Amino acid sequence: MTDAVQDAGAEGADEPPALTDGIHLVVDALKLNDVETLYGVVGIPITDLARLAQASGIRYIGFRHESDAGHAAAAAGFLTQKPGICLTVSAPGFLNGLVALANATTNCFPMVQISGSSEQHLVDLQRGDYEEMDQLAAARPFVKAAYRVHRAEDIGRGIARAIRTAVSGRPGGVYLDIPAAVLGEVIDAEQGAESLWRLVDPAPRQVPQAEAVDRAIDLLAGAERPLVVLGKGAAYSQADEQIREFVETTGIPYLPMSMAKGLLPDDHPQSASTARSLALRRADVVMLVGARLNWLLGHGEAPQWNPQATFIQVDIAATEMDSNQPIAAPLVGDVASVMEALAERSKPGRINAPAAWREELAERSAQNVAKMAGRLKAAETAQPMKFLGALQAIRDVLHENPRAYVVNEGANALDLARNTIGMQVPRHRLDSGTWGVMGIGMGYAIAAAVETGDPVVAIEGDSAFGFSGMEIEAICRYDLPIVTVVLNNSGVYRGDDPSASDDPAPTALKARHDLMIQAFGGKGYQATTPAEVATALREALASGRPALIDCVIDPTDGTESGNIAHLNPKGITVQR
Ligand code: ADP
């Protein structure tokens, strides 16, 4: 039954019928489908929707910028397997949120962006309305699906459709356009209540075919150098036990992609992370589990990969197969069902990774770890502080706090933290993802704290932090247990680029981020040594309150990623 706009009051034949409106129907439909949290920025025409949602028991988290609200919704989707819901206003607010919705789609995170929009009869004739935009058309190229509701009686249908599309099959972003006129439309309360429904089994399991499973088992059983690559689809699937059991009973070495770290603890003896290059170059049968063979894996090409490698791919999306390399054994299904079937049909002990291969990787790992040890040791005492000095301090404190979620973005801050900081628990690392995007930091951190109640440590490059930095106000407003650690080397990539003019260099930045958070009532620290970083982080985590540690990093430390000089391999000088 919906909350009626106008109650029927006392019984009587001539009493007017109870009424409801679009806003109430949206809230009721969301509640009916167990939506507990909305992430958004209020304004015309959704302010009352946010108010009503909050009054009805849905938690509303208000942001300063729609991209951040959207990134929070996307991370909530990844963590919970339920679409995170983002609420935006028309045109500019919608477009800001769309960045996050597109990013969620790219990352295969379930998310729904619900946006108010202006009068369709004005928009479609381009008559010039307040915040006029054909949002449905604008959203379409960037999302899994885009829907618009034209009548209040279709709100329940629209929300059901949006949720199921976001979460079933390959998860992704869905846009739901609800024009202001529909939000305000008044209809009979009983008719409204009857128009809503609760989804049954929104993300059904997808069980693989037995012969597809056997095909993969035959390849793995015959491999000399098998390798499993775990991606964030594997993390998303929450098939932690099935994955662990398969890896451990077969003895196959595995490589976790960054957001799959922690599915098995990073110090697991079968982890090939510290012999990654050798593993890719030598593996003869590779099983990708919820990981695409995209740029993050060099498209499966030589010389990074063994050109003779045979690929098995576990993915819920059949169309992902063969996107880069021929897939000899496509295993279409959800990771949990596929891993269960693999374990079951490979009994008893049909797959056993050869010991020689495991030893080869272990030997290379030991060499690489020894090589790295010198660099890490030097960084412990270097002054000014290096990235690796600060990161080792953070690593040690995180080790004492395995429940803490790690959010990580930046250039050097991302690359170095990923390798330095081991994860022990599944789905506890959220990062720049498939696009390698900057700006997810505070949104992801807020979602992790809101959805789980656990502490969050956001490890941010100083440039990356700037994209969503204003959200530390939201963090303080909601008093969330988030510690933001800014690795501040005063620039994009590094802080010592010379300038070719009187202005700062294009890469230069300058900020005391610890002072920013104080303005909002949070605790700010400045740390210039690894010991200071560790002390501040320990104290901040123990307090369970918002804090920011500005780590002063040597401006000469850092390398530029993605420099395009290699596209001009002959080094031809271009005249100005
Ligand atoms: P990574 O960047 O960690 O390598 P990707 O984002 O490239 O991971 O790949 C994730 C893949 O996982 C996508 O192709 C997606 O279709 C797939 N996927 C997502 N959820 C599931 C699931 N429950 N079962 C199987 N595959 C899934």
Tab-separated table of C-alpha atoms in Angstrom, residues 65-481:
chain	number	residue	atom	x	y	z
A	65	HIS	CA	28.783	16.909	-7.041
A	66	GLU	CA	26.721	14.354	-8.956
A	67	SER	CA	29.746	12.445	-10.266
A	68	ASP	CA	30.716	11.633	-6.704
A	69	ALA	CA	27.174	10.564	-5.836
A	70	GLY	CA	27.194	8.387	-8.953
A	71	HIS	CA	30.546	6.835	-8.147
A	72	ALA	CA	29.230	6.053	-4.666
A	73	ALA	CA	26.170	4.338	-6.142
A	74	ALA	CA	28.406	2.328	-8.486
A	75	ALA	CA	30.650	1.167	-5.651
A	76	ALA	CA	27.585	0.268	-3.589
A	77	GLY	CA	26.468	-1.884	-6.516
A	78	PHE	CA	29.819	-3.646	-6.690
A	79	LEU	CA	29.881	-4.326	-2.962
A	80	THR	CA	26.281	-5.474	-2.505
A	81	GLN	CA	25.210	-7.062	-5.834
A	82	LYS	CA	22.203	-4.729	-5.715
A	83	PRO	CA	22.120	-1.709	-8.001
A	84	GLY	CA	23.321	1.448	-6.280
A	85	ILE	CA	20.827	4.247	-6.880
A	86	CYS	CA	21.909	7.767	-7.770
A	87	LEU	CA	19.489	10.661	-7.851
A	88	THR	CA	20.229	13.675	-10.045
A	89	VAL	CA	18.539	16.869	-11.207
A	90	SER	CA	17.941	17.699	-14.845
A	91	ALA	CA	20.469	18.539	-17.589
A	92	PRO	CA	23.790	19.585	-15.945
A	93	GLY	CA	23.255	17.447	-12.841
A	94	PHE	CA	22.197	14.561	-15.033
A	95	LEU	CA	25.312	14.967	-17.195
A	96	ASN	CA	27.594	15.077	-14.167
A	97	GLY	CA	26.056	11.848	-12.929
A	98	LEU	CA	26.291	10.277	-16.371
A	99	VAL	CA	30.090	10.182	-16.112
A	100	ALA	CA	29.751	7.839	-13.160
A	101	LEU	CA	26.989	5.830	-14.823
A	102	ALA	CA	29.174	5.290	-17.896
A	103	ASN	CA	32.085	4.343	-15.650
A	104	ALA	CA	29.875	1.865	-13.789
A	105	THR	CA	28.822	0.332	-17.103
A	106	THR	CA	32.448	0.036	-18.183
A	107	ASN	CA	33.337	-1.631	-14.890
A	108	CYS	CA	30.279	-3.933	-14.990
A	109	PHE	CA	28.904	-2.530	-11.710
A	110	PRO	CA	25.105	-2.477	-11.290
A	111	MET	CA	23.793	1.054	-10.881
A	112	VAL	CA	20.658	3.030	-11.657
A	113	GLN	CA	20.691	6.767	-12.184
A	114	ILE	CA	17.254	8.234	-11.652
A	115	SER	CA	17.041	11.749	-12.952
A	116	GLY	CA	14.371	14.348	-13.020
A	117	SER	CA	13.985	16.052	-16.372
A	118	SER	CA	12.146	19.023	-17.771
A	119	GLU	CA	8.948	19.273	-19.765
A	120	GLN	CA	9.048	16.863	-22.690
A	121	HIS	CA	6.717	18.906	-24.881
A	122	LEU	CA	9.117	21.850	-24.553
A	123	VAL	CA	12.283	19.769	-24.870
A	124	ASP	CA	11.185	17.945	-27.978
A	125	LEU	CA	10.372	21.165	-29.831
A	126	GLN	CA	13.521	22.791	-28.401
A	127	ARG	CA	11.476	25.689	-27.100
A	128	GLY	CA	14.012	26.521	-24.422
A	129	ASP	CA	12.938	25.209	-21.036
A	130	TYR	CA	14.806	25.536	-17.754
A	131	GLU	CA	17.600	22.914	-17.958
A	132	GLU	CA	16.274	21.667	-21.260
A	133	MET	CA	17.839	18.484	-22.570
A	134	ASP	CA	16.827	15.242	-24.239
A	135	GLN	CA	18.409	13.234	-21.442
A	136	LEU	CA	17.191	9.866	-22.643
A	137	ALA	CA	18.987	10.263	-25.971
A	138	ALA	CA	22.077	11.676	-24.264
A	139	ALA	CA	22.322	8.732	-21.855
A	140	ARG	CA	21.757	5.941	-24.353
A	141	PRO	CA	25.263	5.529	-25.828
A	142	PHE	CA	26.848	5.297	-22.395
A	143	VAL	CA	24.661	2.804	-20.560
A	144	LYS	CA	23.381	-0.734	-20.634
A	145	ALA	CA	19.836	0.593	-21.099
A	146	ALA	CA	17.946	3.871	-20.808
A	147	TYR	CA	14.228	4.140	-20.022
A	148	ARG	CA	11.780	7.000	-19.598
A	149	VAL	CA	8.564	6.939	-17.628
A	150	HIS	CA	5.737	8.975	-19.155
A	151	ARG	CA	2.901	8.180	-16.742
A	152	ALA	CA	2.850	7.864	-12.970
A	153	GLU	CA	1.191	4.475	-13.364
A	154	ASP	CA	4.379	3.256	-15.117
A	155	ILE	CA	6.779	4.207	-12.310
A	156	GLY	CA	6.722	0.751	-10.743
A	157	ARG	CA	7.336	-0.828	-14.135
A	158	GLY	CA	10.194	1.577	-14.868
A	159	ILE	CA	11.917	0.889	-11.562
A	160	ALA	CA	11.454	-2.880	-11.907
A	161	ARG	CA	12.896	-2.753	-15.390
A	162	ALA	CA	15.816	-0.573	-14.356
A	163	ILE	CA	16.774	-2.790	-11.414
A	164	ARG	CA	16.562	-6.046	-13.343
A	165	THR	CA	18.510	-4.700	-16.295
A	166	ALA	CA	21.265	-3.303	-14.066
A	167	VAL	CA	21.813	-6.457	-12.071
A	168	SER	CA	21.083	-9.392	-14.381
A	169	GLY	CA	23.537	-10.888	-16.868
A	170	ARG	CA	26.577	-8.638	-17.139
A	171	PRO	CA	25.870	-5.922	-14.568
A	172	GLY	CA	25.954	-2.303	-15.670
A	173	GLY	CA	24.504	1.177	-15.521
A	174	VAL	CA	20.868	1.947	-16.297
A	175	TYR	CA	19.373	5.368	-16.798
A	176	LEU	CA	15.800	6.044	-15.669
A	177	ASP	CA	14.300	9.349	-16.745
A	178	ILE	CA	11.345	10.587	-14.735
A	179	PRO	CA	10.127	13.991	-15.949
A	180	ALA	CA	9.028	16.543	-13.369
A	181	ALA	CA	5.456	16.296	-14.648
A	182	VAL	CA	5.381	12.570	-13.862
A	183	LEU	CA	6.871	13.094	-10.397
A	184	GLY	CA	4.078	15.551	-9.709
A	185	GLU	CA	1.274	13.576	-11.368
A	186	VAL	CA	-1.537	12.693	-8.975
A	187	ILE	CA	-3.369	9.393	-9.336
A	188	ASP	CA	-5.677	7.212	-7.294
A	189	ALA	CA	-3.699	5.700	-4.394
A	190	GLU	CA	-5.114	2.221	-4.821
A	191	GLN	CA	-4.399	2.198	-8.549
A	192	GLY	CA	-0.884	3.479	-7.744
A	193	ALA	CA	-0.246	0.739	-5.176
A	194	GLU	CA	-1.392	-1.908	-7.634
A	195	SER	CA	1.012	-0.599	-10.276
A	196	LEU	CA	4.090	-1.469	-8.181
A	197	TRP	CA	5.720	-4.858	-7.844
A	198	ARG	CA	8.608	-6.588	-6.217
A	199	LEU	CA	11.130	-8.327	-8.470
A	200	VAL	CA	11.450	-12.087	-8.209
A	201	ASP	CA	15.043	-13.358	-8.573
A	202	PRO	CA	16.434	-10.219	-10.259
A	203	ALA	CA	19.836	-11.787	-11.095
A	204	PRO	CA	19.217	-15.469	-11.809
A	205	ARG	CA	22.168	-17.836	-11.716
A	206	GLN	CA	23.522	-18.871	-15.093
A	207	VAL	CA	24.687	-22.437	-15.029
A	208	PRO	CA	27.248	-23.482	-17.670
A	209	GLN	CA	26.746	-26.426	-19.998
A	210	ALA	CA	28.416	-29.656	-18.862
A	211	GLU	CA	30.275	-30.109	-22.138
A	212	ALA	CA	31.685	-26.575	-21.913
A	213	VAL	CA	32.929	-27.377	-18.419
A	214	ASP	CA	34.521	-30.645	-19.567
A	215	ARG	CA	36.244	-28.884	-22.465
A	216	ALA	CA	37.909	-26.509	-20.013
A	217	ILE	CA	38.836	-29.323	-17.640
A	218	ASP	CA	40.528	-31.256	-20.461
A	219	LEU	CA	42.655	-28.239	-21.322
A	220	LEU	CA	43.640	-27.567	-17.703
A	221	ALA	CA	44.357	-31.255	-17.058
A	222	GLY	CA	46.732	-31.372	-20.026
A	223	ALA	CA	48.510	-28.087	-19.275
A	224	GLU	CA	52.164	-27.911	-18.338
A	225	ARG	CA	51.992	-24.339	-17.147
A	226	PRO	CA	48.382	-23.441	-16.267
A	227	LEU	CA	47.440	-20.043	-14.869
A	228	VAL	CA	44.225	-18.607	-13.415
A	229	VAL	CA	43.590	-14.863	-13.740
A	230	LEU	CA	41.000	-13.512	-11.316
A	231	GLY	CA	39.262	-10.255	-12.198
A	232	LYS	CA	36.785	-7.945	-10.534
A	233	GLY	CA	33.909	-9.980	-12.029
A	234	ALA	CA	35.122	-12.834	-9.828
A	235	ALA	CA	35.189	-10.510	-6.829
A	236	TYR	CA	31.713	-9.196	-7.663
A	237	SER	CA	30.252	-12.693	-7.883
A	238	GLN	CA	30.887	-13.348	-4.157
A	239	ALA	CA	31.919	-16.917	-5.018
A	240	ASP	CA	34.843	-16.638	-2.611
A	241	GLU	CA	34.651	-20.190	-1.293
A	242	GLN	CA	34.199	-21.816	-4.699
A	243	ILE	CA	37.147	-19.889	-6.150
A	244	ARG	CA	39.401	-20.683	-3.238
A	245	GLU	CA	38.499	-24.348	-3.309
A	246	PHE	CA	39.153	-24.673	-7.039
A	247	VAL	CA	42.505	-22.868	-6.894
A	248	GLU	CA	43.702	-24.804	-3.863
A	249	THR	CA	42.600	-28.267	-4.940
A	250	THR	CA	44.124	-27.894	-8.422
A	251	GLY	CA	47.269	-26.126	-7.230
A	252	ILE	CA	47.115	-23.772	-10.223
A	253	PRO	CA	49.048	-20.513	-9.743
A	254	TYR	CA	46.820	-17.442	-9.968
A	255	LEU	CA	47.134	-13.752	-10.670
A	256	PRO	CA	44.619	-11.359	-9.122
A	257	MET	CA	43.709	-8.217	-11.046
A	258	SER	CA	43.783	-5.218	-8.731
A	259	MET	CA	40.171	-5.388	-7.505
A	260	ALA	CA	40.343	-9.179	-7.188
A	261	LYS	CA	43.151	-8.878	-4.653
A	262	GLY	CA	42.087	-10.449	-1.374
A	263	LEU	CA	39.846	-13.116	-2.955
A	264	LEU	CA	42.692	-15.273	-1.737
A	265	PRO	CA	45.070	-13.499	0.637
A	266	ASP	CA	47.908	-11.799	-1.254
A	267	ASP	CA	50.520	-13.804	0.639
A	268	HIS	CA	48.961	-17.066	-0.575
A	269	PRO	CA	51.685	-19.494	-1.775
A	270	GLN	CA	49.946	-19.910	-5.151
A	271	SER	CA	49.847	-16.175	-5.894
A	272	ALA	CA	52.012	-15.425	-8.925
A	273	SER	CA	51.801	-11.642	-8.427
A	274	THR	CA	55.494	-11.269	-7.710
A	275	ALA	CA	56.384	-13.278	-10.826
A	276	ARG	CA	53.714	-11.673	-13.034
A	277	SER	CA	55.784	-11.107	-16.185
A	278	LEU	CA	57.120	-14.644	-16.177
A	279	ALA	CA	53.663	-16.083	-15.515
A	280	LEU	CA	52.165	-14.284	-18.526
A	281	ARG	CA	55.103	-15.031	-20.805
A	282	ARG	CA	55.218	-18.737	-19.983
A	283	ALA	CA	51.676	-19.889	-19.180
A	284	ASP	CA	50.389	-22.368	-21.774
A	285	VAL	CA	46.754	-22.616	-20.618
A	286	VAL	CA	45.186	-19.525	-19.078
A	287	MET	CA	41.787	-19.451	-17.406
A	288	LEU	CA	40.318	-15.951	-17.106
A	289	VAL	CA	37.717	-15.759	-14.351
A	290	GLY	CA	35.633	-12.558	-14.491
A	291	ALA	CA	38.515	-10.717	-16.148
A	292	ARG	CA	38.522	-9.255	-19.647
A	293	LEU	CA	41.537	-9.614	-21.893
A	294	ASN	CA	41.605	-5.821	-22.375
A	295	TRP	CA	44.414	-3.246	-22.132
A	296	LEU	CA	44.999	-4.112	-18.486
A	297	LEU	CA	46.126	-7.555	-19.686
A	298	GLY	CA	47.934	-6.385	-22.825
A	299	HIS	CA	45.057	-7.807	-24.948
A	300	GLY	CA	46.595	-11.255	-24.463
A	301	GLU	CA	49.270	-10.430	-27.052
A	302	ALA	CA	52.915	-11.385	-27.373
A	303	PRO	CA	55.518	-10.495	-26.272
A	304	GLN	CA	53.790	-9.934	-22.922
A	305	TRP	CA	52.000	-13.279	-23.325
A	306	ASN	CA	53.097	-16.646	-24.637
A	307	PRO	CA	51.940	-16.516	-28.296
A	308	GLN	CA	51.047	-20.219	-28.036
A	309	ALA	CA	48.858	-19.757	-24.959
A	310	THR	CA	45.396	-21.328	-25.029
A	311	PHE	CA	42.633	-19.362	-23.308
A	312	ILE	CA	39.657	-20.474	-21.247
A	313	GLN	CA	37.273	-17.703	-20.235
A	314	VAL	CA	34.678	-17.707	-17.488
A	315	ASP	CA	32.262	-14.838	-18.048
A	316	ILE	CA	28.583	-14.129	-17.732
A	317	ALA	CA	28.634	-12.280	-21.054
A	318	ALA	CA	28.919	-14.617	-24.049
A	319	THR	CA	29.835	-11.659	-26.249
A	320	GLU	CA	33.013	-11.117	-24.253
A	321	MET	CA	34.491	-14.310	-25.696
A	322	ASP	CA	36.959	-13.851	-28.579
A	323	SER	CA	37.067	-10.087	-28.069
A	324	ASN	CA	40.837	-10.202	-28.178
A	325	GLN	CA	42.148	-13.758	-28.531
A	326	PRO	CA	40.485	-16.989	-29.652
A	327	ILE	CA	38.828	-18.569	-26.627
A	328	ALA	CA	39.344	-22.324	-26.833
A	329	ALA	CA	36.960	-23.058	-23.980
A	330	PRO	CA	34.260	-20.433	-23.412
A	331	LEU	CA	32.529	-20.964	-20.081
A	332	VAL	CA	29.463	-18.784	-20.122
A	333	GLY	CA	27.816	-18.528	-16.749
A	334	ASP	CA	28.065	-16.827	-13.405
A	335	VAL	CA	31.364	-17.370	-11.632
A	336	ALA	CA	29.838	-19.205	-8.675
A	337	SER	CA	28.003	-21.736	-10.850
A	338	VAL	CA	30.978	-22.222	-13.156
A	339	MET	CA	33.487	-22.738	-10.345
A	340	GLU	CA	31.135	-25.195	-8.636
A	341	ALA	CA	30.738	-27.141	-11.885
A	342	LEU	CA	34.497	-27.127	-12.490
A	343	ALA	CA	35.183	-28.442	-8.982
A	344	GLU	CA	32.492	-31.092	-9.277
A	345	ARG	CA	33.329	-32.385	-12.756
A	346	SER	CA	37.112	-32.413	-12.247
A	347	LYS	CA	36.851	-34.824	-9.294
A	348	PRO	CA	38.753	-36.825	-8.265
A	349	GLY	CA	41.876	-34.763	-8.718
A	350	ARG	CA	41.846	-34.597	-12.525
A	351	ILE	CA	43.617	-31.228	-12.554
A	352	ASN	CA	47.016	-30.927	-10.908
A	353	ALA	CA	49.341	-28.074	-11.714
A	354	PRO	CA	52.812	-29.559	-12.405
A	355	ALA	CA	55.220	-28.941	-9.514
A	356	ALA	CA	58.002	-27.790	-11.878
A	357	TRP	CA	55.872	-24.829	-12.995
A	358	ARG	CA	55.045	-23.825	-9.451
A	359	GLU	CA	58.715	-24.035	-8.515
A	360	GLU	CA	59.739	-21.949	-11.525
A	361	LEU	CA	57.346	-19.196	-10.440
A	362	ALA	CA	58.362	-19.442	-6.788
A	363	GLU	CA	62.022	-19.069	-7.728
A	364	ARG	CA	61.353	-15.971	-9.829
A	365	SER	CA	59.160	-14.540	-7.058
A	366	ALA	CA	61.981	-14.926	-4.556
A	367	GLN	CA	64.397	-13.141	-6.901
A	368	ASN	CA	61.958	-10.277	-7.566
A	369	VAL	CA	61.127	-9.854	-3.880
A	370	ALA	CA	64.847	-9.701	-3.046
A	371	LYS	CA	65.406	-7.093	-5.779
A	372	MET	CA	62.536	-4.970	-4.460
A	373	ALA	CA	63.683	-5.264	-0.856
A	374	GLY	CA	66.609	-2.913	-1.442
A	375	ARG	CA	64.336	-0.225	-2.920
A	376	LEU	CA	61.864	-0.575	-0.071
A	377	LYS	CA	64.600	-0.410	2.556
A	378	ALA	CA	66.098	2.739	1.022
A	379	ALA	CA	62.662	4.378	0.988
A	380	GLU	CA	62.132	3.745	4.705
A	381	THR	CA	64.607	6.443	5.704
A	382	ALA	CA	64.762	8.670	2.616
A	383	GLN	CA	64.197	12.376	3.197
A	384	PRO	CA	62.184	14.025	1.790
A	385	MET	CA	59.746	11.128	2.079
A	386	LYS	CA	59.244	8.895	-0.992
A	387	PHE	CA	56.008	7.298	-2.140
A	388	LEU	CA	57.338	3.921	-1.053
A	389	GLY	CA	58.251	5.257	2.400
A	390	ALA	CA	54.700	6.464	3.055
A	391	LEU	CA	53.143	3.380	1.472
A	392	GLN	CA	55.098	0.955	3.617
A	393	ALA	CA	53.876	2.769	6.708
A	394	ILE	CA	50.301	2.585	5.430
A	395	ARG	CA	50.762	-1.112	4.579
A	396	ASP	CA	51.892	-1.908	8.129
A	397	VAL	CA	48.965	-0.115	9.758
A	398	LEU	CA	46.485	-1.712	7.339
A	399	HIS	CA	47.882	-5.093	8.239
A	400	GLU	CA	46.736	-4.432	11.815
A	401	ASN	CA	43.282	-3.437	10.446
A	402	PRO	CA	42.293	-6.111	7.899
A	403	ARG	CA	38.634	-5.032	7.992
A	404	ALA	CA	39.506	-1.640	6.539
A	405	TYR	CA	38.471	-1.026	2.939
A	406	VAL	CA	41.110	0.441	0.643
A	407	VAL	CA	40.194	2.946	-2.048
A	408	ASN	CA	43.039	3.848	-4.365
A	409	GLU	CA	43.499	6.224	-7.286
A	410	GLY	CA	46.209	8.323	-8.849
A	411	ALA	CA	49.130	7.641	-11.155
A	412	ASN	CA	52.142	6.743	-8.998
A	413	ALA	CA	49.849	6.546	-5.972
A	414	LEU	CA	47.861	3.837	-7.769
A	415	ASP	CA	50.688	1.842	-9.308
A	416	LEU	CA	52.852	1.801	-6.204
A	417	ALA	CA	50.063	1.232	-3.672
A	418	ARG	CA	48.653	-1.685	-5.678
A	419	ASN	CA	51.968	-3.489	-5.470
A	420	THR	CA	52.963	-2.468	-1.969
A	421	ILE	CA	49.725	-3.051	-0.108
A	422	GLY	CA	48.594	-6.660	0.144
A	423	MET	CA	44.916	-7.462	0.650
A	424	GLN	CA	43.671	-10.203	2.945
A	425	VAL	CA	39.906	-9.999	2.464
A	426	PRO	CA	37.743	-10.157	-0.710
A	427	ARG	CA	36.233	-6.970	-2.209
A	428	HIS	CA	38.173	-4.691	0.116
A	429	ARG	CA	40.036	-2.871	-2.627
A	430	LEU	CA	38.249	-0.369	-4.901
A	431	ASP	CA	40.246	1.514	-7.482
A	432	SER	CA	40.347	3.390	-10.787
A	433	GLY	CA	39.122	0.293	-12.622
A	434	THR	CA	38.770	-0.425	-16.314
A	435	TRP	CA	38.980	3.167	-17.514
A	436	GLY	CA	41.823	3.987	-15.142
A	437	VAL	CA	39.681	6.959	-14.203
A	438	MET	CA	40.477	9.659	-11.633
A	439	GLY	CA	37.730	11.067	-9.437
A	440	ILE	CA	36.252	7.918	-7.959
A	441	GLY	CA	38.033	8.338	-4.616
A	442	MET	CA	35.661	10.038	-2.209
A	443	GLY	CA	32.524	8.554	-3.817
A	444	TYR	CA	33.823	5.003	-3.510
A	445	ALA	CA	35.071	5.677	0.021
A	446	ILE	CA	31.698	7.056	1.125
A	447	ALA	CA	29.835	4.070	-0.339
A	448	ALA	CA	32.188	1.569	1.308
A	449	ALA	CA	31.681	3.237	4.698
A	450	VAL	CA	27.911	3.655	4.297
A	451	GLU	CA	27.244	0.172	2.954
A	452	THR	CA	29.466	-1.741	5.376
A	453	GLY	CA	29.987	0.464	8.431
A	454	ASP	CA	33.650	-0.548	8.313
A	455	PRO	CA	36.598	1.844	8.248
A	456	VAL	CA	37.946	3.049	4.913
A	457	VAL	CA	41.415	4.246	3.976
A	458	ALA	CA	41.458	6.199	0.711
A	459	ILE	CA	44.977	6.338	-0.701
A	460	GLU	CA	44.968	9.236	-3.113
A	461	GLY	CA	47.402	10.928	-5.419
A	462	ASP	CA	47.227	14.692	-4.879
A	463	SER	CA	45.916	15.209	-8.390
A	464	ALA	CA	43.341	12.395	-8.173
A	465	PHE	CA	42.092	13.672	-4.817
A	466	GLY	CA	41.299	17.066	-6.327
A	467	PHE	CA	38.550	15.639	-8.525
A	468	SER	CA	36.339	14.677	-5.605
A	469	GLY	CA	38.068	16.458	-2.700
A	470	MET	CA	35.085	18.619	-1.785
A	471	GLU	CA	33.297	15.464	-0.656
A	472	ILE	CA	35.350	15.484	2.526
A	473	GLU	CA	32.627	17.882	3.614
A	474	ALA	CA	30.068	15.098	3.048
A	475	ILE	CA	32.341	12.675	4.899
A	476	CYS	CA	32.438	15.048	7.879
A	477	ARG	CA	28.714	15.866	7.658
A	478	TYR	CA	27.810	12.178	7.934
A	479	ASP	CA	30.706	11.558	10.344
A	480	LEU	CA	31.974	8.560	8.362
A	481	PRO	CA	34.984	6.468	9.433
